[in-house]
PDB file of C-alpha atoms in Angstrom:
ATOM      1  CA  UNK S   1     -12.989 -19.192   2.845  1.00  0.00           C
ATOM      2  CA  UNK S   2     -10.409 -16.971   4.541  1.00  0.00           C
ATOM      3  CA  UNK S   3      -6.295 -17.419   4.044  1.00  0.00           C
ATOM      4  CA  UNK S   4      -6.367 -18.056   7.656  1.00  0.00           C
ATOM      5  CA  UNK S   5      -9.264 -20.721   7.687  1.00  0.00           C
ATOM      6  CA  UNK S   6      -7.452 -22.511   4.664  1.00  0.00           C
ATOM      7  CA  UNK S   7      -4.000 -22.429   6.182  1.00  0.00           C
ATOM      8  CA  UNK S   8      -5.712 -24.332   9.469  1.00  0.00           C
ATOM      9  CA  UNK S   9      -7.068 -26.951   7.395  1.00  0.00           C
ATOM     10  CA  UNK S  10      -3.973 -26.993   5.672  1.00  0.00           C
ATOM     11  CA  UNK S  11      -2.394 -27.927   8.961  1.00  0.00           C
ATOM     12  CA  UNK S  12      -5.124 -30.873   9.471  1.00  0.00           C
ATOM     13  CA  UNK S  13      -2.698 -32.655   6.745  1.00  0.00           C
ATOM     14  CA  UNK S  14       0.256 -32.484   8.594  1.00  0.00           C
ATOM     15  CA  UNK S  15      -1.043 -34.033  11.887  1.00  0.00           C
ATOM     16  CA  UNK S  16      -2.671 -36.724   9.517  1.00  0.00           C
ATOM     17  CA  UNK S  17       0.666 -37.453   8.224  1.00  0.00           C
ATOM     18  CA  UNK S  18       1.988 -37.488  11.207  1.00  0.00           C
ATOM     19  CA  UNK S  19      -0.207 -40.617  11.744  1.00  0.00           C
ATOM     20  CA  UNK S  20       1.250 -42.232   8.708  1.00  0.00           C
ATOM     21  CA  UNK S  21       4.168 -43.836  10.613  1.00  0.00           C
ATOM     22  CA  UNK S  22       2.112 -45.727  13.544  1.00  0.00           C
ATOM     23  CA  UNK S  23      -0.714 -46.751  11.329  1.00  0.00           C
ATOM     24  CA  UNK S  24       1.640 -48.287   8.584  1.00  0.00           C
ATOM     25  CA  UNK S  25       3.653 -50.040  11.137  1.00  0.00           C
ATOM     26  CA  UNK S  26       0.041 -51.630  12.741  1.00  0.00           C
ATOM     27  CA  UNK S  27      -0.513 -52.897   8.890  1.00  0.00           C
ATOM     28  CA  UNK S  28       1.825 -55.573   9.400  1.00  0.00           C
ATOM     29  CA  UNK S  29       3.909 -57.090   6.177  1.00  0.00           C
ATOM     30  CA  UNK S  30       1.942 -55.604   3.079  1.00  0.00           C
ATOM     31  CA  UNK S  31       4.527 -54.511   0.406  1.00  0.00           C
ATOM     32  CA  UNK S  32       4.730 -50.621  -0.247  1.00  0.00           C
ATOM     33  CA  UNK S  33       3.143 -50.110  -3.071  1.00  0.00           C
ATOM     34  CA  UNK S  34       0.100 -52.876  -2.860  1.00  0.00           C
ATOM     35  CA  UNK S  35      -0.456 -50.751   0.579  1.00  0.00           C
ATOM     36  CA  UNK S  36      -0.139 -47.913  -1.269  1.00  0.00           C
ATOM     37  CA  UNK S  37      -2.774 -48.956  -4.110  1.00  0.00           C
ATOM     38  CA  UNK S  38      -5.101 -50.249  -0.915  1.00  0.00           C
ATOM     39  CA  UNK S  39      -4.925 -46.717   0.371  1.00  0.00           C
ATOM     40  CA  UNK S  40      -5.306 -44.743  -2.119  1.00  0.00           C
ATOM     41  CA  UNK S  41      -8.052 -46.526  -3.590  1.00  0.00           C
ATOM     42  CA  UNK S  42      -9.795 -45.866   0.070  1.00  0.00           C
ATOM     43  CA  UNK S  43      -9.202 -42.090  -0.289  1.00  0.00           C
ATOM     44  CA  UNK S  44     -10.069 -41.649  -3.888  1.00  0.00           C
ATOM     45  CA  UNK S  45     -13.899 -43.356  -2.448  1.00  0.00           C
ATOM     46  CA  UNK S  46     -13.640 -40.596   0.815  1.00  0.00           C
ATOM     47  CA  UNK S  47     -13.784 -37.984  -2.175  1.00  0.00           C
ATOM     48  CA  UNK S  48     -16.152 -39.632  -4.257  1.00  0.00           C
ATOM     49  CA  UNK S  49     -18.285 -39.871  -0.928  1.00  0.00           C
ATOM     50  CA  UNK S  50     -18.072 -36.540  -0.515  1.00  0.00           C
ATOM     51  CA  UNK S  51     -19.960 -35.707  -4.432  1.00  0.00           C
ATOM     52  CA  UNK S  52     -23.050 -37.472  -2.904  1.00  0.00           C
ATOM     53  CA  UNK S  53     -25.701 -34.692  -3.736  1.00  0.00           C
ATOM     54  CA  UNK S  54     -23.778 -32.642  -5.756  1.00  0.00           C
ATOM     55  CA  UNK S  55     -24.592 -33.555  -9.299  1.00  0.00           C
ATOM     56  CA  UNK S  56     -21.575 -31.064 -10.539  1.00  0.00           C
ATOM     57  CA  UNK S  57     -18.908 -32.230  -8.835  1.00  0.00           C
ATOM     58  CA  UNK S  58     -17.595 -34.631 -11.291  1.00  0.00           C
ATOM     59  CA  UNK S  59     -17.336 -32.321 -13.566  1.00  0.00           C
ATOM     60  CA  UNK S  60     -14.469 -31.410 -11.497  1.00  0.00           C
ATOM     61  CA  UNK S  61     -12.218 -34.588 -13.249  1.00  0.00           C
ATOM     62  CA  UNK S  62     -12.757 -32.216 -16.666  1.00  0.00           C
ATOM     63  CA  UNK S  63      -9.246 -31.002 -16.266  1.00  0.00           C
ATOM     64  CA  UNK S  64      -6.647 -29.888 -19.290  1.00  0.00           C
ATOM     65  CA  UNK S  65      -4.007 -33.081 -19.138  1.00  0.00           C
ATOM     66  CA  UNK S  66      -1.486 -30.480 -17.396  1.00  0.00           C
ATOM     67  CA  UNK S  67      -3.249 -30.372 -14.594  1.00  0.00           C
ATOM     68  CA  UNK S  68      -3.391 -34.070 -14.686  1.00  0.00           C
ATOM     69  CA  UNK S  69       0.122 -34.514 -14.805  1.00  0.00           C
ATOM     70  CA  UNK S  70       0.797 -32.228 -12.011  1.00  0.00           C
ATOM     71  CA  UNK S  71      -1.913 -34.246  -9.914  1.00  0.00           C
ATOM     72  CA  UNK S  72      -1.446 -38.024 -10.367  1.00  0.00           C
ATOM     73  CA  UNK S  73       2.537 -36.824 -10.781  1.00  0.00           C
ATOM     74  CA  UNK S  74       2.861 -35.451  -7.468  1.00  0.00           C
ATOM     75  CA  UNK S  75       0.969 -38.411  -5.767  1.00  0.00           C
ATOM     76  CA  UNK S  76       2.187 -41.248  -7.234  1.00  0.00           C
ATOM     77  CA  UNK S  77       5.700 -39.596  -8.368  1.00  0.00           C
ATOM     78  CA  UNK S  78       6.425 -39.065  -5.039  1.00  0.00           C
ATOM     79  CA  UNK S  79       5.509 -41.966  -3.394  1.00  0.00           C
ATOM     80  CA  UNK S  80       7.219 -44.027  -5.893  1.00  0.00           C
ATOM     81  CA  UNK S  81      10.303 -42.514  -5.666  1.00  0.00           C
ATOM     82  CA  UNK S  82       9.748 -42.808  -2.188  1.00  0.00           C
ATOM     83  CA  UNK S  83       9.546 -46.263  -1.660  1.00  0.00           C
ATOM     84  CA  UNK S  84      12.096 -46.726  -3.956  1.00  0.00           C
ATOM     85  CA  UNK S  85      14.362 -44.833  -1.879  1.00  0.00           C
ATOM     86  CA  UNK S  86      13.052 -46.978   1.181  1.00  0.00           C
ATOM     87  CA  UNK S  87      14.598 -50.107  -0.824  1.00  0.00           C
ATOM     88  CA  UNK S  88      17.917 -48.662  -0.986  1.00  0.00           C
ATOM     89  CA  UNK S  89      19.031 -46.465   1.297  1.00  0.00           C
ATOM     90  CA  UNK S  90      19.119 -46.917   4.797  1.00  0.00           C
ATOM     91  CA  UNK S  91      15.163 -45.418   6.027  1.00  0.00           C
ATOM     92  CA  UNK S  92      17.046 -42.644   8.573  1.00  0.00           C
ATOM     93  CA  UNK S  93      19.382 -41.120   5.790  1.00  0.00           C
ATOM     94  CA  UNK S  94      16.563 -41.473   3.332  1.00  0.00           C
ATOM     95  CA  UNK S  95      13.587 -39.914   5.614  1.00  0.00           C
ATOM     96  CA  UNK S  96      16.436 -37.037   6.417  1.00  0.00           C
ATOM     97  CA  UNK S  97      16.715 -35.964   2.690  1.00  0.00           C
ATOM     98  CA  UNK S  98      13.324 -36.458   2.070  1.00  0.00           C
ATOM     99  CA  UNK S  99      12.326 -33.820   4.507  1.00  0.00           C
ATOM    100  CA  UNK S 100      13.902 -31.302   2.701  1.00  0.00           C
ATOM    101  CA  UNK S 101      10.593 -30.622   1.435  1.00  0.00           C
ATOM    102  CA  UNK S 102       9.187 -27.989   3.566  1.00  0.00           C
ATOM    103  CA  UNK S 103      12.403 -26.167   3.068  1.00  0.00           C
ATOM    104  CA  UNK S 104      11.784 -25.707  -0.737  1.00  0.00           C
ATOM    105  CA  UNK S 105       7.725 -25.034  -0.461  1.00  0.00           C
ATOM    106  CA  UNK S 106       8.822 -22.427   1.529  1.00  0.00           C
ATOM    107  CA  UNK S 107      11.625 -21.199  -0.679  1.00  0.00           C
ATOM    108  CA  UNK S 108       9.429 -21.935  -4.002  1.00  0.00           C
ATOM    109  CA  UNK S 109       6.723 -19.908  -2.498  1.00  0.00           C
ATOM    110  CA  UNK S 110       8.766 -16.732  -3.324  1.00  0.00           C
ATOM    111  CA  UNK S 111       7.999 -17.588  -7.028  1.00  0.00           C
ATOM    112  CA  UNK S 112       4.117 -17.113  -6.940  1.00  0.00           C
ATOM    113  CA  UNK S 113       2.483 -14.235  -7.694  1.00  0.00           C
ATOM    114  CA  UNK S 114       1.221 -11.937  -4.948  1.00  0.00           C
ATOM    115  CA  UNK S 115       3.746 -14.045  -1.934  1.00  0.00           C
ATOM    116  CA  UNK S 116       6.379 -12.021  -0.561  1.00  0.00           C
ATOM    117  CA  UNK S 117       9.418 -13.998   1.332  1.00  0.00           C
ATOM    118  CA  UNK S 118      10.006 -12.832   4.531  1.00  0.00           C
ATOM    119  CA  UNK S 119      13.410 -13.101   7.034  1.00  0.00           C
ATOM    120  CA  UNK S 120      11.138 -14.813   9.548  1.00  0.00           C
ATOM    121  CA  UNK S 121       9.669 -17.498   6.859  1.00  0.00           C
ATOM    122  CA  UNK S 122      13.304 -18.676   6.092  1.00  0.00           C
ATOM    123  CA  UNK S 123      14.263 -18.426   9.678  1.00  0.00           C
ATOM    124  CA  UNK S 124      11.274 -20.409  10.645  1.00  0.00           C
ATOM    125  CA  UNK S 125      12.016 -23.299   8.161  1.00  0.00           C
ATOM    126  CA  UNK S 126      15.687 -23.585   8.765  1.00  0.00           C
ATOM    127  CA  UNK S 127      15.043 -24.149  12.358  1.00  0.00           C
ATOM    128  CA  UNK S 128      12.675 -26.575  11.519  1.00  0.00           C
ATOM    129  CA  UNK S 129      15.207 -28.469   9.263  1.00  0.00           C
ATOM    130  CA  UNK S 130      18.189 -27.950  12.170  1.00  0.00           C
ATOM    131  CA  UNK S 131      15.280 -29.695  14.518  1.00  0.00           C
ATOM    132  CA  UNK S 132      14.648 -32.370  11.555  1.00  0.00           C
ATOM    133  CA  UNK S 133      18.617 -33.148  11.313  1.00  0.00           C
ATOM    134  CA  UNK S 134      18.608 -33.265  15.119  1.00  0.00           C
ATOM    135  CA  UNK S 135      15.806 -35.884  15.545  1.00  0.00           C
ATOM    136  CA  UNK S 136      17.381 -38.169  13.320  1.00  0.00           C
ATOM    137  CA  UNK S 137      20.716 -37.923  14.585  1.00  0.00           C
ATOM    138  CA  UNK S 138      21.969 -41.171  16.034  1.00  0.00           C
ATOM    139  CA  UNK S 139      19.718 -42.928  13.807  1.00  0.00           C
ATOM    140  CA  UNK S 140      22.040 -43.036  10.952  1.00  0.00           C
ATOM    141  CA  UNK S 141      24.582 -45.723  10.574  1.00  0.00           C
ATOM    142  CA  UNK S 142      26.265 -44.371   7.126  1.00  0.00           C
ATOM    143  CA  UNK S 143      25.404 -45.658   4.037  1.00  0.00           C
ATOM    144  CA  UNK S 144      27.181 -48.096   1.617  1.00  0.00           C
ATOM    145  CA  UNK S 145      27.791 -47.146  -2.329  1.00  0.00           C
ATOM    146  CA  UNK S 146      24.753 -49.311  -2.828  1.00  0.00           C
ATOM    147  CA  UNK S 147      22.497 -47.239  -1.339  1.00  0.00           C
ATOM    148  CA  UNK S 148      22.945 -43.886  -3.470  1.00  0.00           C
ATOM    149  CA  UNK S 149      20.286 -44.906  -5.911  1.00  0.00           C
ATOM    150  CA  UNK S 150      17.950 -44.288  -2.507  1.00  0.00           C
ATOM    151  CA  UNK S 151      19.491 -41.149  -1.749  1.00  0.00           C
ATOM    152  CA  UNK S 152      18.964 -39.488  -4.969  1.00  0.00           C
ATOM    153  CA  UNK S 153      15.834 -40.989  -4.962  1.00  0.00           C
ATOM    154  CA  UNK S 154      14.871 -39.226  -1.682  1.00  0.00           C
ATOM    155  CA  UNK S 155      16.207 -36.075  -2.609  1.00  0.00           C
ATOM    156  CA  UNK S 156      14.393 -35.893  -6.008  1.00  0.00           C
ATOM    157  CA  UNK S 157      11.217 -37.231  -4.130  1.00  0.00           C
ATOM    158  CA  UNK S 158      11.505 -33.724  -1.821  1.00  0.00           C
ATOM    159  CA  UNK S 159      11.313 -31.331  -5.180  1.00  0.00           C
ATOM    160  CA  UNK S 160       8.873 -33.267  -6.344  1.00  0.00           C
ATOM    161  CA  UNK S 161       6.161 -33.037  -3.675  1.00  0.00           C
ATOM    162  CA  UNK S 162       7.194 -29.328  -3.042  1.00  0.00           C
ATOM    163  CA  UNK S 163       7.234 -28.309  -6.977  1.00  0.00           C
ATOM    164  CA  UNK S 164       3.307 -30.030  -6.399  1.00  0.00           C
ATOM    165  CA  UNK S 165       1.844 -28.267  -3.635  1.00  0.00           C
ATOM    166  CA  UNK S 166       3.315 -25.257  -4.512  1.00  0.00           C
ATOM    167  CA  UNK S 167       1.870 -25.148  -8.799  1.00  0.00           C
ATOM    168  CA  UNK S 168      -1.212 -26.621  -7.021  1.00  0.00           C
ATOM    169  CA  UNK S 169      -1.058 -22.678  -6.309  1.00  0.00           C
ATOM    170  CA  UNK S 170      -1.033 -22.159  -9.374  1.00  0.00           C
ATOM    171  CA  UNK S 171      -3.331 -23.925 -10.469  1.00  0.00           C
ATOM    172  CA  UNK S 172      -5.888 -22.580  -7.946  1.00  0.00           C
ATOM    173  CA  UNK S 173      -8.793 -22.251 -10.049  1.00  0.00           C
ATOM    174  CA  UNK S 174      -9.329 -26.135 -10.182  1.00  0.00           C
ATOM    175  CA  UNK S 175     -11.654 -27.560  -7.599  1.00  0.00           C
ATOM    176  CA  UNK S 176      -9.870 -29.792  -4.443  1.00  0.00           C
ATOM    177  CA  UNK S 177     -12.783 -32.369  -5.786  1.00  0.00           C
ATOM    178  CA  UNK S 178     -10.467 -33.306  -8.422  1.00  0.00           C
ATOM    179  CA  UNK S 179      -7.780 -35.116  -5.935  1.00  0.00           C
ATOM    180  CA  UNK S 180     -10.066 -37.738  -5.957  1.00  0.00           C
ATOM    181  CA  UNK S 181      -9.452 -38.418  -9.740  1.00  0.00           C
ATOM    182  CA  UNK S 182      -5.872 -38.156  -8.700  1.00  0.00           C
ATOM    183  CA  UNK S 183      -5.921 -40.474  -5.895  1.00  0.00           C
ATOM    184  CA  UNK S 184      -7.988 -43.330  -7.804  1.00  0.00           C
ATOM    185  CA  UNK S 185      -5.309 -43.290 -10.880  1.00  0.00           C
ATOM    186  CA  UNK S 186      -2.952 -43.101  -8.215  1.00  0.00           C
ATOM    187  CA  UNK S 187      -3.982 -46.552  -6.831  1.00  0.00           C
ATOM    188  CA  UNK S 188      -4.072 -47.931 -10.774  1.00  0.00           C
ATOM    189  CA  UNK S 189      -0.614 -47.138 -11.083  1.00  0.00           C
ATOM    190  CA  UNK S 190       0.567 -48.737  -7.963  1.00  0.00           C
ATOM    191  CA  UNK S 191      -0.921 -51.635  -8.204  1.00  0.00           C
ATOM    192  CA  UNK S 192       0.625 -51.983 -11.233  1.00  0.00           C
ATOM    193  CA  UNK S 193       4.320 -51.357  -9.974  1.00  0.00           C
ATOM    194  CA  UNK S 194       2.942 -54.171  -7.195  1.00  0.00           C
ATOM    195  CA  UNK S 195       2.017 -56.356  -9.565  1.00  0.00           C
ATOM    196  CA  UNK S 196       5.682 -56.018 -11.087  1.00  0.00           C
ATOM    197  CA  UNK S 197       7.762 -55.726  -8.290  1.00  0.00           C
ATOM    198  CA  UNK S 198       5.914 -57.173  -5.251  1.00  0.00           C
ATOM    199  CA  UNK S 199       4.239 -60.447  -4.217  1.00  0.00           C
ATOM    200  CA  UNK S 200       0.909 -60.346  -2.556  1.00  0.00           C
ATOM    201  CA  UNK S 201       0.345 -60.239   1.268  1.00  0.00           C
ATOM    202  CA  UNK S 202      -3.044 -59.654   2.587  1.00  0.00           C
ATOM    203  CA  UNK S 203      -4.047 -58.285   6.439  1.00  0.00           C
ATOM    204  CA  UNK S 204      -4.080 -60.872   8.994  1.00  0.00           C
ATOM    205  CA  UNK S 205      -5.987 -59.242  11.454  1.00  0.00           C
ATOM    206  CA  UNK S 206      -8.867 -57.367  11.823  1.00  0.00           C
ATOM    207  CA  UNK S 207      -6.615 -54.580  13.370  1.00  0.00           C
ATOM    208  CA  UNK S 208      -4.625 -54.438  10.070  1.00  0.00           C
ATOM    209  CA  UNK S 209      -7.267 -54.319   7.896  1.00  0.00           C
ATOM    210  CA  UNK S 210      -8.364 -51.486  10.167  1.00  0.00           C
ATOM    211  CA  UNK S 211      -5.147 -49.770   9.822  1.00  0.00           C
ATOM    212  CA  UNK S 212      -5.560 -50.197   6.037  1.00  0.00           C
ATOM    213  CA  UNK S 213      -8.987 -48.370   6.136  1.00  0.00           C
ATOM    214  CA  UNK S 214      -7.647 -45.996   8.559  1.00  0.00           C
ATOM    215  CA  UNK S 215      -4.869 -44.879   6.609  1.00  0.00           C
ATOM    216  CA  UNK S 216      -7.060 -44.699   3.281  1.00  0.00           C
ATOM    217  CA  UNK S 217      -9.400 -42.372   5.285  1.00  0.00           C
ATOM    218  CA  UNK S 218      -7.066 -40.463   6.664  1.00  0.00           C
ATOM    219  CA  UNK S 219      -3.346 -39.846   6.250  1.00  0.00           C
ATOM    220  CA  UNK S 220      -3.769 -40.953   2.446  1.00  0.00           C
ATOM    221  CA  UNK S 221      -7.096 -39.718   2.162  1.00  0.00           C
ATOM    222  CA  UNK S 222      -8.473 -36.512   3.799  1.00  0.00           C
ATOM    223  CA  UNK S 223      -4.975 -35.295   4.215  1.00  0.00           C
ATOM    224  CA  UNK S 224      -4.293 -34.499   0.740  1.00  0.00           C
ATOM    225  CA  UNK S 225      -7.607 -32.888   0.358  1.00  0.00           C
ATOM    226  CA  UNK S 226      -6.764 -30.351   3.295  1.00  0.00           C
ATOM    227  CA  UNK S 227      -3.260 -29.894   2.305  1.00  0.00           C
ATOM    228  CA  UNK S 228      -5.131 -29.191  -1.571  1.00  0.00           C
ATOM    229  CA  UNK S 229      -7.345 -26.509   0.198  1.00  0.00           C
ATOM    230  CA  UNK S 230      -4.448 -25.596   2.577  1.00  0.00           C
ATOM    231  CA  UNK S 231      -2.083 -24.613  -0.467  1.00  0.00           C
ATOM    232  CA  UNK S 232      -4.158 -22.999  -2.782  1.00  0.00           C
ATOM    233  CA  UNK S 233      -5.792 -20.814  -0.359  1.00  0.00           C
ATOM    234  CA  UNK S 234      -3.489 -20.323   2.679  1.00  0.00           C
ATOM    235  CA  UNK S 235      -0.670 -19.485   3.689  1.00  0.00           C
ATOM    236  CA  UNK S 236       1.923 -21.473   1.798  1.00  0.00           C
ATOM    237  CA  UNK S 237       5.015 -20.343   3.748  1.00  0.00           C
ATOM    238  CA  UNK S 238       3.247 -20.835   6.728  1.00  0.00           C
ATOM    239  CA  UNK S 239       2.182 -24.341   6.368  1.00  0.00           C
ATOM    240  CA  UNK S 240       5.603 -24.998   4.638  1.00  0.00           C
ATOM    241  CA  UNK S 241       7.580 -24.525   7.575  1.00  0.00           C
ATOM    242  CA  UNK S 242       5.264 -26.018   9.590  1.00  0.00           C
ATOM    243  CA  UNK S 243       5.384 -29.676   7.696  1.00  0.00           C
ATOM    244  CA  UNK S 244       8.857 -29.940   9.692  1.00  0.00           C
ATOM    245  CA  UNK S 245       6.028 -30.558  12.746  1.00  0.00           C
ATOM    246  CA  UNK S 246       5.176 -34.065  10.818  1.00  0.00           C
ATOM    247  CA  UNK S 247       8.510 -35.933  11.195  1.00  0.00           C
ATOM    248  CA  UNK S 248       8.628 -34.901  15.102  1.00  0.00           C
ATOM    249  CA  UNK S 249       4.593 -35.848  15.650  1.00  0.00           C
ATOM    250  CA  UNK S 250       5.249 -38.945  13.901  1.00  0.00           C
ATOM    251  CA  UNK S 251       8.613 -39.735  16.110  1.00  0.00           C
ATOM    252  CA  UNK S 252       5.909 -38.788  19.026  1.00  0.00           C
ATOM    253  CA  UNK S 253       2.865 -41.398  17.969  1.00  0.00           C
ATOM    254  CA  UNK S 254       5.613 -43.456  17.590  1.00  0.00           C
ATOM    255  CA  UNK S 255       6.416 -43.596  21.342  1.00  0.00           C
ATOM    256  CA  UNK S 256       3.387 -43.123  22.924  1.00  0.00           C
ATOM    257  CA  UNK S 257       2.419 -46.618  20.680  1.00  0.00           C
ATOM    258  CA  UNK S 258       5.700 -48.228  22.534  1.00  0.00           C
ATOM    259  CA  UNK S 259       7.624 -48.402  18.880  1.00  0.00           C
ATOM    260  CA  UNK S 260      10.340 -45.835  20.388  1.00  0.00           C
ATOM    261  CA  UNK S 261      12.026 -44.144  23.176  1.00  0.00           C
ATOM    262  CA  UNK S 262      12.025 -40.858  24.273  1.00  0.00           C
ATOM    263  CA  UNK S 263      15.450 -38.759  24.074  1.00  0.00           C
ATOM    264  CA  UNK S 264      17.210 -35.973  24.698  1.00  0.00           C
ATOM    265  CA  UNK S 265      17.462 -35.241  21.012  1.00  0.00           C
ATOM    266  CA  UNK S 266      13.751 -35.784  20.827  1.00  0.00           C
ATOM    267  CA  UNK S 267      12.643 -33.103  23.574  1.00  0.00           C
ATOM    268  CA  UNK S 268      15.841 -30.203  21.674  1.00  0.00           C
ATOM    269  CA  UNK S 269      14.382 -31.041  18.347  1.00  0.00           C
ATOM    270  CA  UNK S 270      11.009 -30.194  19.203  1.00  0.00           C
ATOM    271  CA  UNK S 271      11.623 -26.775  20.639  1.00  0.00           C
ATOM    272  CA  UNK S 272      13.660 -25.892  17.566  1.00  0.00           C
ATOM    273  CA  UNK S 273      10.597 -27.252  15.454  1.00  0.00           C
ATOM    274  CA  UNK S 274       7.482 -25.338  16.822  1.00  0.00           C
ATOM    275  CA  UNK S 275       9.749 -22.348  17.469  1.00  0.00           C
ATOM    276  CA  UNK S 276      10.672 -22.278  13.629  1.00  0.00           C
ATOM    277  CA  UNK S 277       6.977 -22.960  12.929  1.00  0.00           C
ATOM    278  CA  UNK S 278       5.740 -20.277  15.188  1.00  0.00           C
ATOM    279  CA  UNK S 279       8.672 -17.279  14.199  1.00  0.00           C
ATOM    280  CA  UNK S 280       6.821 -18.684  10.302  1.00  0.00           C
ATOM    281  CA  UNK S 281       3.733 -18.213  11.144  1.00  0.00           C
ATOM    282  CA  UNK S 282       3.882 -14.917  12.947  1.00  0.00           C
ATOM    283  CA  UNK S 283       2.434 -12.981  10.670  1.00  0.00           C
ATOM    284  CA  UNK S 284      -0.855 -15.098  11.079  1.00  0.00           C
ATOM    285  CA  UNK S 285      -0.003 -15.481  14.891  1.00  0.00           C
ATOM    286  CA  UNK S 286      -0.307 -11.884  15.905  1.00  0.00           C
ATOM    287  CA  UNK S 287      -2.541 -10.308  12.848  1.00  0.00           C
ATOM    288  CA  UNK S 288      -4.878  -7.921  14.082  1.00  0.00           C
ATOM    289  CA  UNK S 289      -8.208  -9.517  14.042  1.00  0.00           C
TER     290      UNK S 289
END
């Protein structure tokens, strides 16, 4: 598989994710993280679907416990802290720190071995976080003292999905068939903060139990195995900057569903976003084939 073929699957994740927002609204009432230990559970199976005759492929759940920690940490660390942040802090302020992500794959990225960080990688996710800022401007309402715990929350949530895609770099030599493992102990470990935290509600409709399946297929499924292949074998930087794309999709999906109104803010914020992601990604843009 070519950089450029991984860093386009890769970019499948981000317009999955930008799903996430629509789909989890159509859900109706379930609490985070039994929705999150329905999902997961759903995506985990989409791998395990995808062993069917390949007798090796569970050998690919033979990992050192590192690599374990790294995988079920990012996953579930992040959507923990997530949620939690989602129960404190007001979700505009909280989504706006959390999206500091792409900002620090991009910036971590100058740690690996073999990537060089360019002017135009930095340029391109800066705009990308100036178009972020602007799309949630007028959305925010301040936050009370309260609400810190959520903030920090948010902001530790960002390193920690960006500190895992960008050691799932490093750890390149382990086969994407392993997210599966990490989705499934994923699902274990939410539905144990569920059964702690949360009380039980079930779909009511058939369209929420279809937005259940469809977001355990897809945003919390397939996504993470294309942003797995996307990271260790594309172009980090690249698809970095480019994850500043989700938030503005989303806002987009949004809309066109009739859950929000189109803005000024909207239409500036989106030139500022696929301008950043293009001046990133111009190296893969205008490479001489």
């Amino acid at each position: 598989m070519t950089p450029r073929t991984a860093t386009l699957i890769g970019l499948t994740a981000i317009l999955m994710w930008s799903l996430l927002s629509v789909m989890t609204v159509a859900t109706g009432k379930i609490p985070a993280f039994q929705l999150a230990a329905m999902t997961f559970a759903i995506g985990g199976l989409v791998g395990l679907l995808t062993w069917i005759g390949r007798g090796d492929a569970a050998n690919s759940l033979r990992q050192p416990p590192v690599v374990w920690v790294v995988g079920v940490g990012g996953l579930f660390g992040y959507h923990a802290l997530y949620f939690l942040a989602l129960r404190f802090a007001p979700p505009a302020e909280a989504g706006l720190l959390n999206y500091m992500w792409p900002l620090l794959i991009v910036l971590f990225s100058s740690f690996l071995p073999g990537e060089r960080l360019a002017v135009h990688h930095i340029i391109g996710a800066v705009l990308g976080l100036v178009g972020t800022v602007l799309l949630f401007a007028g959305n925010t309402s301040g936050f009370a003292p309260g609400a810190v715990p959520g903030l920090i929350a948010a902001f530790i949530a960002a390193f920690v999905w960006a500190t895992y895609s960008v050691l799932s770099r490093r750890l390149k030599a382990v086969p994407t068939d392993a997210v599966a493992g990490f989705c499934l102990v994923t699902s274990v470990l939410a539905a144990l903060m569920h059964g702690v935290l949360e009380a039980t509600v079930w779909p009511e409709t058939l369209l929420q139990w279809l937005a259940v399946i469809g977001l355990g297929i897809g945003p919390v499924g397939a996504a993470f195995y294309a942003w797995d292949i996307g990271m260790k074998r594309g172009d980090i930087r690249v698809l970095g900057a480019a994850s500043y794309a989700t938030p503005l999709l989303s806002t987009g999906f949004l809309i066109a569903a009739g859950f929000a109104k189109a803005s000024a803010n909207i239409a500036i914020a989106a030139v500022l976003i696929a301008g950043g992601g293009l001046i990133a990604a111009k190296d893969m843009v205008l490479r001489k084939r």
